[in-house]
CSV table of C-alpha atoms and ligand atoms in Angstrom, one decimal:
chain,number,residue,atom,x,y,z
N,993,UNK,CA,5.2,9.3,122.9
N,994,UNK,CA,4.4,6.0,122.0
N,995,UNK,CA,1.2,4.8,123.3
N,996,UNK,CA,1.8,2.5,126.3
N,997,UNK,CA,-2.1,2.4,127.5
N,998,UNK,CA,-4.2,1.9,124.3
N,999,UNK,CA,-8.1,2.5,124.7
N,1000,UNK,CA,-8.4,-0.8,124.1
N,1001,UNK,CA,-6.9,-4.2,122.9
N,1002,UNK,CA,-8.3,-7.8,123.0
N,1003,UNK,CA,-7.9,-10.4,125.6
N,1004,UNK,CA,-7.0,-13.6,123.7
N,1005,UNK,CA,-6.2,-16.1,127.1
N,1006,UNK,CA,-8.7,-18.8,126.2
N,1007,UNK,CA,-8.7,-21.3,123.8
N,1008,UNK,CA,-8.7,-19.1,120.8
N,1009,UNK,CA,-5.2,-20.3,119.2
N,1010,UNK,CA,-6.0,-23.7,119.6
N,1011,UNK,CA,-9.5,-23.4,117.6
N,1012,UNK,CA,-7.9,-21.4,114.9
N,1013,UNK,CA,-5.4,-23.7,114.5
N,1014,UNK,CA,-7.6,-26.5,114.2
N,1015,UNK,CA,-9.8,-24.6,111.7
N,1016,UNK,CA,-6.8,-24.2,109.5
N,1017,UNK,CA,-5.7,-27.8,110.4
N,1018,UNK,CA,-9.2,-29.1,109.4
N,1019,UNK,CA,-9.2,-27.2,105.9
N,1020,UNK,CA,-12.5,-25.6,107.0
N,1021,UNK,CA,-12.5,-21.9,106.6
N,1022,UNK,CA,-15.4,-20.7,104.9
N,1023,UNK,CA,-18.7,-19.9,106.8
N,1024,UNK,CA,-19.4,-23.6,106.2
N,1025,UNK,CA,-17.0,-24.5,108.7
N,1026,UNK,CA,-17.9,-26.3,112.2
N,1027,UNK,CA,-17.0,-23.0,114.6
N,1028,UNK,CA,-19.8,-21.1,113.1
N,1029,UNK,CA,-22.9,-23.2,114.5
N,1030,UNK,CA,-20.7,-23.8,118.0
N,1031,UNK,CA,-20.6,-20.1,118.2
N,1032,UNK,CA,-23.8,-19.4,117.6
N,1033,UNK,CA,-25.2,-21.8,119.9
N,1034,UNK,CA,-22.8,-20.9,122.4
N,1035,UNK,CA,-23.5,-17.0,122.3
N,1036,UNK,CA,-27.4,-17.6,122.2
N,1037,UNK,CA,-27.4,-20.3,125.1
N,1038,UNK,CA,-24.9,-17.6,127.2
N,1039,UNK,CA,-28.0,-15.2,126.9
N,1040,UNK,CA,-30.6,-17.8,127.3
N,1041,UNK,CA,-32.3,-16.9,123.7
N,1042,UNK,CA,-32.8,-19.8,121.1
N,1043,UNK,CA,-31.5,-18.7,118.1
N,1044,UNK,CA,-28.1,-17.1,117.2
N,1045,UNK,CA,-27.0,-16.0,113.4
N,1046,UNK,CA,-23.5,-15.0,113.3
N,1047,UNK,CA,-22.1,-12.5,110.6
N,1048,UNK,CA,-19.9,-10.0,109.2
N,1049,UNK,CA,-20.0,-7.0,111.7
N,1050,UNK,CA,-22.2,-5.3,113.9
N,1051,UNK,CA,-23.2,-3.4,111.2
N,1052,UNK,CA,-24.4,-6.1,109.2
N,1053,UNK,CA,-26.2,-7.5,112.2
N,1054,UNK,CA,-28.0,-4.6,112.5
N,1055,UNK,CA,-29.3,-4.4,108.6
N,1056,UNK,CA,-29.8,-8.0,108.5
N,1057,UNK,CA,-32.0,-7.4,111.9
N,1058,UNK,CA,-33.8,-4.4,110.1
N,1059,UNK,CA,-34.2,-6.6,106.8
N,1060,UNK,CA,-35.6,-9.4,108.4
N,1061,UNK,CA,-38.5,-7.3,110.2
N,1062,UNK,CA,-39.4,-6.0,106.9
N,1063,UNK,CA,-38.0,-2.8,106.9
N,1064,UNK,CA,-37.6,-0.6,103.8
N,1065,UNK,CA,-38.1,2.8,102.0
N,1066,UNK,CA,-41.4,4.7,103.6
N,1067,UNK,CA,-40.7,3.1,107.2
N,1068,UNK,CA,-39.2,4.9,110.2
N,1069,UNK,CA,-37.0,3.5,112.6
N,1070,UNK,CA,-36.2,5.6,116.1
N,1071,UNK,CA,-32.3,5.8,116.7
N,1072,UNK,CA,-30.5,7.6,119.5
N,1073,UNK,CA,-28.9,10.9,118.8
N,1074,UNK,CA,-26.0,9.5,120.8
N,1075,UNK,CA,-24.6,6.7,119.3
N,1076,UNK,CA,-22.2,5.1,116.8
N,1077,UNK,CA,-22.9,6.1,113.3
N,1078,UNK,CA,-23.6,2.3,112.3
N,1079,UNK,CA,-27.1,2.5,114.2
N,1080,UNK,CA,-28.3,5.4,111.5
N,1081,UNK,CA,-26.7,3.6,108.4
N,1082,UNK,CA,-28.2,0.1,109.1
N,1083,UNK,CA,-31.8,2.0,108.9
N,1084,UNK,CA,-30.5,3.9,105.8
N,1085,UNK,CA,-29.0,0.9,104.2
N,1086,UNK,CA,-32.5,-0.4,104.2
N,1087,UNK,CA,-33.8,2.6,102.5
N,1088,UNK,CA,-35.7,3.5,105.8
N,1089,UNK,CA,-35.5,6.8,107.7
N,1090,UNK,CA,-34.0,7.3,110.9
N,1091,UNK,CA,-35.7,9.6,113.4
N,1092,UNK,CA,-33.5,10.3,116.5
N,1093,UNK,CA,-34.2,11.0,120.0
N,1094,UNK,CA,-32.0,12.9,122.2
N,1095,UNK,CA,-30.2,11.1,124.9
N,1096,UNK,CA,-30.7,11.2,128.7
N,1097,UNK,CA,-28.0,11.8,131.9
N,1098,UNK,CA,-26.6,8.3,131.3
N,1099,UNK,CA,-26.2,8.9,127.5
N,1100,UNK,CA,-28.7,6.1,126.9
N,1101,UNK,CA,-32.0,7.0,124.7
N,1102,UNK,CA,-34.3,9.2,126.8
N,1103,UNK,CA,-37.5,7.1,126.9
N,1104,UNK,CA,-39.7,10.3,127.8
N,1105,UNK,CA,-38.7,12.1,124.2
N,1106,UNK,CA,-39.5,8.7,122.2
N,1107,UNK,CA,-43.3,9.1,122.0
N,1108,UNK,CA,-43.5,12.2,120.3
N,1109,UNK,CA,-41.3,11.1,117.4
N,1110,UNK,CA,-43.4,8.0,116.6
N,1111,UNK,CA,-45.6,8.6,113.5
N,1112,UNK,CA,-48.0,6.3,111.6
N,1113,UNK,CA,-44.6,5.3,109.7
N,1114,UNK,CA,-42.6,4.3,112.7
N,1115,UNK,CA,-41.9,0.6,112.4
N,1116,UNK,CA,-38.8,-0.4,114.8
N,1117,UNK,CA,-37.1,1.2,118.1
N,1118,UNK,CA,-33.9,0.8,118.2
N,1119,UNK,CA,-32.3,1.4,121.6
N,1120,UNK,CA,-28.4,1.5,121.9
N,1121,UNK,CA,-27.1,0.2,125.2
N,1122,UNK,CA,-23.9,3.0,125.3
N,1123,UNK,CA,-20.7,2.2,126.9
N,1124,UNK,CA,-22.4,-1.0,128.6
N,1125,UNK,CA,-25.4,1.0,130.1
N,1126,UNK,CA,-28.6,-0.9,129.6
N,1127,UNK,CA,-31.6,1.2,128.4
N,1128,UNK,CA,-34.8,1.4,130.4
N,1129,UNK,CA,-36.0,-1.9,128.4
N,1130,UNK,CA,-39.2,-2.0,130.3
N,1131,UNK,CA,-40.2,1.5,129.2
N,1132,UNK,CA,-39.0,0.8,125.6
N,1133,UNK,CA,-41.0,-2.9,125.5
N,1134,UNK,CA,-44.3,-1.0,127.1
N,1135,UNK,CA,-44.2,1.7,124.2
N,1136,UNK,CA,-43.4,-0.9,121.5
N,1137,UNK,CA,-46.4,-2.8,122.5
N,1138,UNK,CA,-48.9,0.2,122.8
N,1139,UNK,CA,-47.8,1.5,119.0
N,1140,UNK,CA,-47.2,-2.2,117.7
N,1141,UNK,CA,-43.7,-1.4,117.1
N,1142,UNK,CA,-40.3,-3.8,117.0
N,1143,UNK,CA,-37.7,-3.5,119.0
N,1144,UNK,CA,-33.8,-4.2,117.5
N,1145,UNK,CA,-31.2,-3.6,120.3
N,1146,UNK,CA,-27.9,-1.9,119.2
N,1147,UNK,CA,-26.2,-4.3,121.9
N,1148,UNK,CA,-22.4,-3.9,120.3
N,1149,UNK,CA,-21.3,-2.6,123.2
N,1150,UNK,CA,-23.1,-4.7,125.6
N,1151,UNK,CA,-22.1,-8.5,125.7
N,1152,UNK,CA,-23.7,-9.7,128.9
N,1153,UNK,CA,-26.5,-7.5,128.7
N,1154,UNK,CA,-29.7,-9.7,128.5
N,1155,UNK,CA,-31.6,-8.7,125.5
N,1156,UNK,CA,-35.5,-8.5,125.9
N,1157,UNK,CA,-36.2,-7.0,122.0
N,1158,UNK,CA,-37.2,-8.6,118.7
N,1159,UNK,CA,-33.3,-9.1,117.8
N,1160,UNK,CA,-30.5,-7.9,119.4
N,1161,UNK,CA,-27.2,-7.1,117.6
N,1162,UNK,CA,-23.9,-7.4,118.7
N,1163,UNK,CA,-20.8,-6.5,117.1
N,1164,UNK,CA,-17.4,-8.3,117.9
N,1165,UNK,CA,-15.1,-5.6,116.3
N,1166,UNK,CA,-11.5,-6.0,117.8
N,1167,UNK,CA,-12.3,-3.0,120.4
N,1168,UNK,CA,-15.5,-4.8,121.9
N,1169,UNK,CA,-15.9,-6.5,125.2
N,1170,UNK,CA,-15.5,-9.6,123.3
N,1171,UNK,CA,-13.7,-9.9,119.4
N,1172,UNK,CA,-13.2,-12.1,116.8
N,1173,UNK,CA,-11.4,-9.0,114.7
N,1174,UNK,CA,-14.3,-8.0,112.7
N,1175,UNK,CA,-17.8,-9.8,113.0
N,1176,UNK,CA,-21.3,-9.7,114.8
N,1177,UNK,CA,-24.2,-11.9,115.9
N,1178,UNK,CA,-28.1,-11.6,115.9
N,1179,UNK,CA,-29.8,-13.1,118.8
N,1180,UNK,CA,-33.7,-14.0,118.9
N,1181,UNK,CA,-36.3,-16.1,120.2
N,1182,UNK,CA,-38.2,-16.1,117.1
N,1183,UNK,CA,-37.8,-19.2,114.9
N,1184,UNK,CA,-39.1,-17.4,111.9
N,1185,UNK,CA,-37.1,-14.4,112.6
N,1186,UNK,CA,-34.0,-16.4,113.1
N,1187,UNK,CA,-34.3,-18.3,109.3
N,1188,UNK,CA,-35.0,-15.0,107.7
N,1189,UNK,CA,-31.5,-13.3,109.1
N,1190,UNK,CA,-29.8,-16.5,107.8
N,1191,UNK,CA,-31.3,-16.6,104.7
N,1192,UNK,CA,-30.7,-12.9,103.7
N,1193,UNK,CA,-26.8,-13.3,105.7
N,1194,UNK,CA,-26.3,-16.1,102.9
N,1195,UNK,CA,-27.5,-14.5,99.6
N,1196,UNK,CA,-31.0,-15.2,100.0
N,1197,UNK,CA,-30.9,-18.5,98.1
N,1198,UNK,CA,-33.9,-20.6,97.6
N,1199,UNK,CA,-34.3,-23.6,100.1
N,1200,UNK,CA,-33.2,-26.2,97.4
N,1201,UNK,CA,-30.4,-24.2,96.7
N,1202,UNK,CA,-31.4,-23.8,93.3
N,1203,UNK,CA,-29.9,-20.3,91.6
N,1204,UNK,CA,-33.4,-18.6,92.4
N,1205,UNK,CA,-33.4,-15.6,94.6
N,1206,UNK,CA,-36.6,-14.2,95.7
N,1207,UNK,CA,-35.3,-11.5,97.9
N,1208,UNK,CA,-32.3,-9.2,97.7
N,1209,UNK,CA,-30.1,-10.8,99.9
N,1210,UNK,CA,-26.3,-10.3,101.4
N,1211,UNK,CA,-23.1,-12.1,101.7
N,1212,UNK,CA,-23.0,-10.8,105.2
N,1213,UNK,CA,-21.8,-14.4,106.7
N,1214,UNK,CA,-18.9,-14.8,109.1
N,1215,UNK,CA,-16.2,-17.6,108.6
N,1216,UNK,CA,-14.9,-20.2,110.5
N,1217,UNK,CA,-11.7,-18.5,111.5
N,1218,UNK,CA,-13.4,-15.8,112.8
N,1219,UNK,CA,-16.0,-18.0,114.5
N,1220,UNK,CA,-13.2,-20.4,116.3
N,1221,UNK,CA,-11.6,-16.8,118.0
N,1222,UNK,CA,-15.7,-15.6,118.6
N,1223,UNK,CA,-16.1,-19.4,120.6
N,1224,UNK,CA,-13.3,-19.0,122.7
N,1225,UNK,CA,-14.0,-15.6,123.5
N,1226,UNK,CA,-17.9,-16.6,124.5
N,1227,UNK,CA,-16.0,-19.2,126.7
N,1228,UNK,CA,-14.7,-16.9,128.5
N,1229,UNK,CA,-17.1,-14.0,128.8
N,1230,UNK,CA,-18.0,-14.6,132.5
N,1231,UNK,CA,-14.2,-13.8,133.3
N,1232,UNK,CA,-13.8,-10.9,131.0
N,1233,UNK,CA,-17.2,-9.1,132.4
N,1234,UNK,CA,-15.9,-9.9,136.0
N,1235,UNK,CA,-12.4,-8.5,135.1
N,1236,UNK,CA,-14.0,-5.4,133.7
N,1237,UNK,CA,-15.9,-4.9,136.8
N,1238,UNK,CA,-13.3,-4.5,138.9
N,1239,UNK,CA,-11.7,-2.2,136.3
N,1240,UNK,CA,-14.8,-0.2,136.5
N,1241,UNK,CA,-14.8,-0.1,140.6
N,1242,UNK,CA,-10.8,0.9,140.3
N,1243,UNK,CA,-11.3,3.9,138.0
N,1244,UNK,CA,-14.4,4.9,140.4
N,1245,UNK,CA,-12.1,4.6,143.3
N,1246,UNK,CA,-9.0,6.6,141.7
N,1247,UNK,CA,-10.7,9.2,140.2
N,1248,UNK,CA,-13.2,10.2,143.2
N,1249,UNK,CA,-12.7,13.4,144.3
N,1250,UNK,CA,-10.8,15.2,141.4
N,1251,UNK,CA,-12.4,18.6,140.9
N,1252,UNK,CA,-12.4,19.0,137.0
N,1253,UNK,CA,-14.0,15.9,136.1
N,1254,UNK,CA,-17.7,14.3,136.6
N,1255,UNK,CA,-18.0,10.6,136.8
N,1256,UNK,CA,-20.7,9.1,134.8
N,1257,UNK,CA,-23.6,6.5,135.9
N,1258,UNK,CA,-22.4,3.1,136.6
N,1259,UNK,CA,-22.5,0.9,133.9
N,1260,UNK,CA,-24.5,-3.0,133.7
N,1261,UNK,CA,-21.0,-3.9,131.7
N,1262,UNK,CA,-18.2,-2.4,131.4
N,1263,UNK,CA,-17.5,-1.6,127.5
N,1264,UNK,CA,-15.7,2.3,128.0
N,1265,UNK,CA,-14.9,3.8,131.0
N,1266,UNK,CA,-16.6,7.1,129.8
N,1267,UNK,CA,-16.2,10.4,132.0
N,1268,UNK,CA,-16.8,14.3,131.5
N,1269,UNK,CA,-13.8,16.5,132.0
N,1270,UNK,CA,-13.4,20.5,132.2
N,1271,UNK,CA,-10.8,21.3,129.6
N,1272,UNK,CA,-10.8,18.1,128.2
N,1273,UNK,CA,-8.9,18.6,124.8
N,1274,UNK,CA,-6.1,19.7,127.6
N,1275,UNK,CA,-6.3,16.6,129.6
N,1276,UNK,CA,-6.4,14.6,126.5
N,1277,UNK,CA,-2.9,16.0,125.1
N,1278,UNK,CA,-1.6,15.9,128.7
N,1279,UNK,CA,-2.2,12.2,128.8
N,1280,UNK,CA,-1.1,11.2,125.3
N,1281,UNK,CA,2.4,12.8,126.2
N,1282,UNK,CA,2.7,10.4,129.0
N,1283,UNK,CA,1.5,7.6,126.8
N,1284,UNK,CA,-2.3,7.1,127.8
N,1285,UNK,CA,-4.7,7.1,124.7
N,1286,UNK,CA,-8.4,8.2,125.4
N,1287,UNK,CA,-11.1,8.6,122.7
N,1288,UNK,CA,-13.8,11.8,122.7
N,1289,UNK,CA,-17.6,11.0,122.8
N,1290,UNK,CA,-19.7,10.2,119.9
N,1291,UNK,CA,-21.0,13.4,118.1
N,1292,UNK,CA,-24.6,13.4,117.6
N,1293,UNK,CA,-26.5,11.9,114.6
N,1294,UNK,CA,-28.4,15.0,113.7
N,1295,UNK,CA,-24.7,17.0,113.8
N,1296,UNK,CA,-23.7,14.6,110.8
N,1297,UNK,CA,-23.4,15.4,107.6
N,1298,UNK,CA,-25.4,12.9,106.1
N,1299,UNK,CA,-27.9,13.5,108.5
N,1300,UNK,CA,-27.9,17.5,109.1
N,1301,UNK,CA,-30.9,18.8,111.3
N,1302,UNK,CA,-30.7,22.6,109.6
N,1303,UNK,CA,-32.4,23.5,112.6
N,1304,UNK,CA,-29.5,22.6,115.1
N,1305,UNK,CA,-31.7,21.7,118.1
N,1306,UNK,CA,-30.1,22.0,121.3
N,1307,UNK,CA,-29.2,18.6,122.4
N,1308,UNK,CA,-28.0,17.1,125.5
N,1309,UNK,CA,-25.7,14.9,123.1
N,1310,UNK,CA,-24.2,17.9,122.0
N,1311,UNK,CA,-23.4,18.6,125.4
N,1312,UNK,CA,-21.8,15.5,126.5
N,1313,UNK,CA,-19.9,15.3,123.2
N,1314,UNK,CA,-18.2,18.9,123.9
N,1315,UNK,CA,-16.5,17.4,127.3
N,1316,UNK,CA,-17.0,13.8,127.3
N,1317,UNK,CA,-13.9,11.2,126.7
N,1318,UNK,CA,-13.1,7.4,127.7
N,1319,UNK,CA,-10.2,6.3,129.1
N,1320,UNK,CA,-8.3,2.9,128.3
N,1321,UNK,CA,-10.6,0.1,128.8
N,1322,UNK,CA,-9.5,-3.4,128.5
N,1323,UNK,CA,-9.5,-6.8,130.0
N,1324,UNK,CA,-5.9,-6.9,130.8
N,1325,UNK,CA,-5.7,-3.6,132.3
N,1326,UNK,CA,-3.6,-3.9,135.6
N,1327,UNK,CA,-4.1,-2.4,139.1
N,1328,UNK,CA,-0.8,-0.8,138.5
N,1329,UNK,CA,-1.8,0.7,135.1
N,1330,UNK,CA,-4.7,2.2,136.4
N,1331,UNK,CA,-3.1,4.0,139.4
N,1332,UNK,CA,-0.6,5.2,136.6
N,1333,UNK,CA,-3.4,6.7,134.7
N,1334,UNK,CA,-5.5,8.1,137.5
N,1335,UNK,CA,-2.3,9.4,139.1
N,1336,UNK,CA,-1.9,11.5,135.5
N,1337,UNK,CA,-5.6,13.0,135.6
N,1338,UNK,CA,-5.1,13.9,139.2
N,1339,UNK,CA,-1.5,15.5,138.2
N,1340,UNK,CA,-3.2,17.6,135.3
N,1341,UNK,CA,-5.8,19.0,137.7
N,1342,UNK,CA,-3.3,19.7,140.2
N,1343,UNK,CA,-1.3,21.4,137.6
N,1344,UNK,CA,-4.1,24.1,136.9
N,1345,UNK,CA,-4.8,25.1,139.9
N,1346,UNK,CA,-1.5,25.9,141.1
E,1192,LIG,C1,-19.4,-0.9,117.4
E,1192,LIG,C2,-20.5,-0.5,117.2
E,1192,LIG,C3,-20.8,-0.8,116.1
E,1192,LIG,C4,-20.9,-1.3,114.7
E,1192,LIG,O1,-20.3,-2.6,115.0
E,1192,LIG,P1,-19.2,-3.5,113.9
E,1192,LIG,O2,-18.9,-4.4,114.3
E,1192,LIG,O3,-18.2,-2.2,113.9
E,1192,LIG,O4,-19.8,-2.7,112.7
E,1192,LIG,C5,-22.5,-0.4,116.4
E,1192,LIG,N1,-23.3,0.3,116.8
E,1192,LIG,C6,-22.3,0.3,118.0
E,1192,LIG,C7,-23.0,1.5,119.0
E,1192,LIG,C8,-21.4,0.0,118.1
E,1192,LIG,O5,-20.5,0.7,119.1
């Protein structure tokens, strides 16, 4: 059956088309066009942070953040087991080593397990705000202070969660809370780090724009067309977050009391509505037959071929990835859509009991 309810779709109800049309009309398509700076400023202002450096994706934002902090071969970075693989890859791209820490019951990194993984090589902690749940940043910042570590927040799933780390990295991929199709942005309070981020993003040209390059840079720039969409999205972020809060509340209510599913702790901002389900794969097939797309939870990093821990340690993250899924979660999801979706979930478990 065709998908009527995708897990995600963008919300383009603001000035997206107007700004893109202006970009094309003005002939300023590249990163040098006016919208990149406007988006950087608007997103930084929204978060109350001084500096924004836009780039080509969430993955490149994380890579730039680590490079700007001087991370490289020989260094270790604390990364959660339960995350999207880009968090770990960004570390690997720099030549450093990701060191994985299991998740707690809210899927975020279990802060009580970080300290045991800190070594003299550890330089950075990378908390990831999974599905929009803010990590325990007070405890993480305290640890970072005690051990003199830097903090890079992977905020790819948490637009609207205010950053407190050295650098916070957001994704603007098509399925995120706000999007520019592909894109990303780093936020920092530190003007020196902001300079480094921009320098590395734009091929590390020497300040006089002579063709002298003292560092290994990247072309991780965002185009003005993407920034035009990103700016229009940022202008609607409050509204988008409010609509998504309503979606979360309606799912909570619609799914309450269904035996067979376990609801997850509340989110600080809603990226994806996650839950745990008995007979998950059968539920998924049942929902798919009704045109409802779902997606599985992440698989733990140390179960990935590139990071395989041959000791196969028992992990909370594995338990969650065996029965977790998320339901369609997009800003335009209506009450009627959700009534249909939660009704189908209920129908599945009632059918099993009979
Ligand atoms: C989406 C995502 C990324 C990667 O962002 P891209 O823009 O797709 O490169 C990184 N980390 C997390 C947690 C994500 O969800």
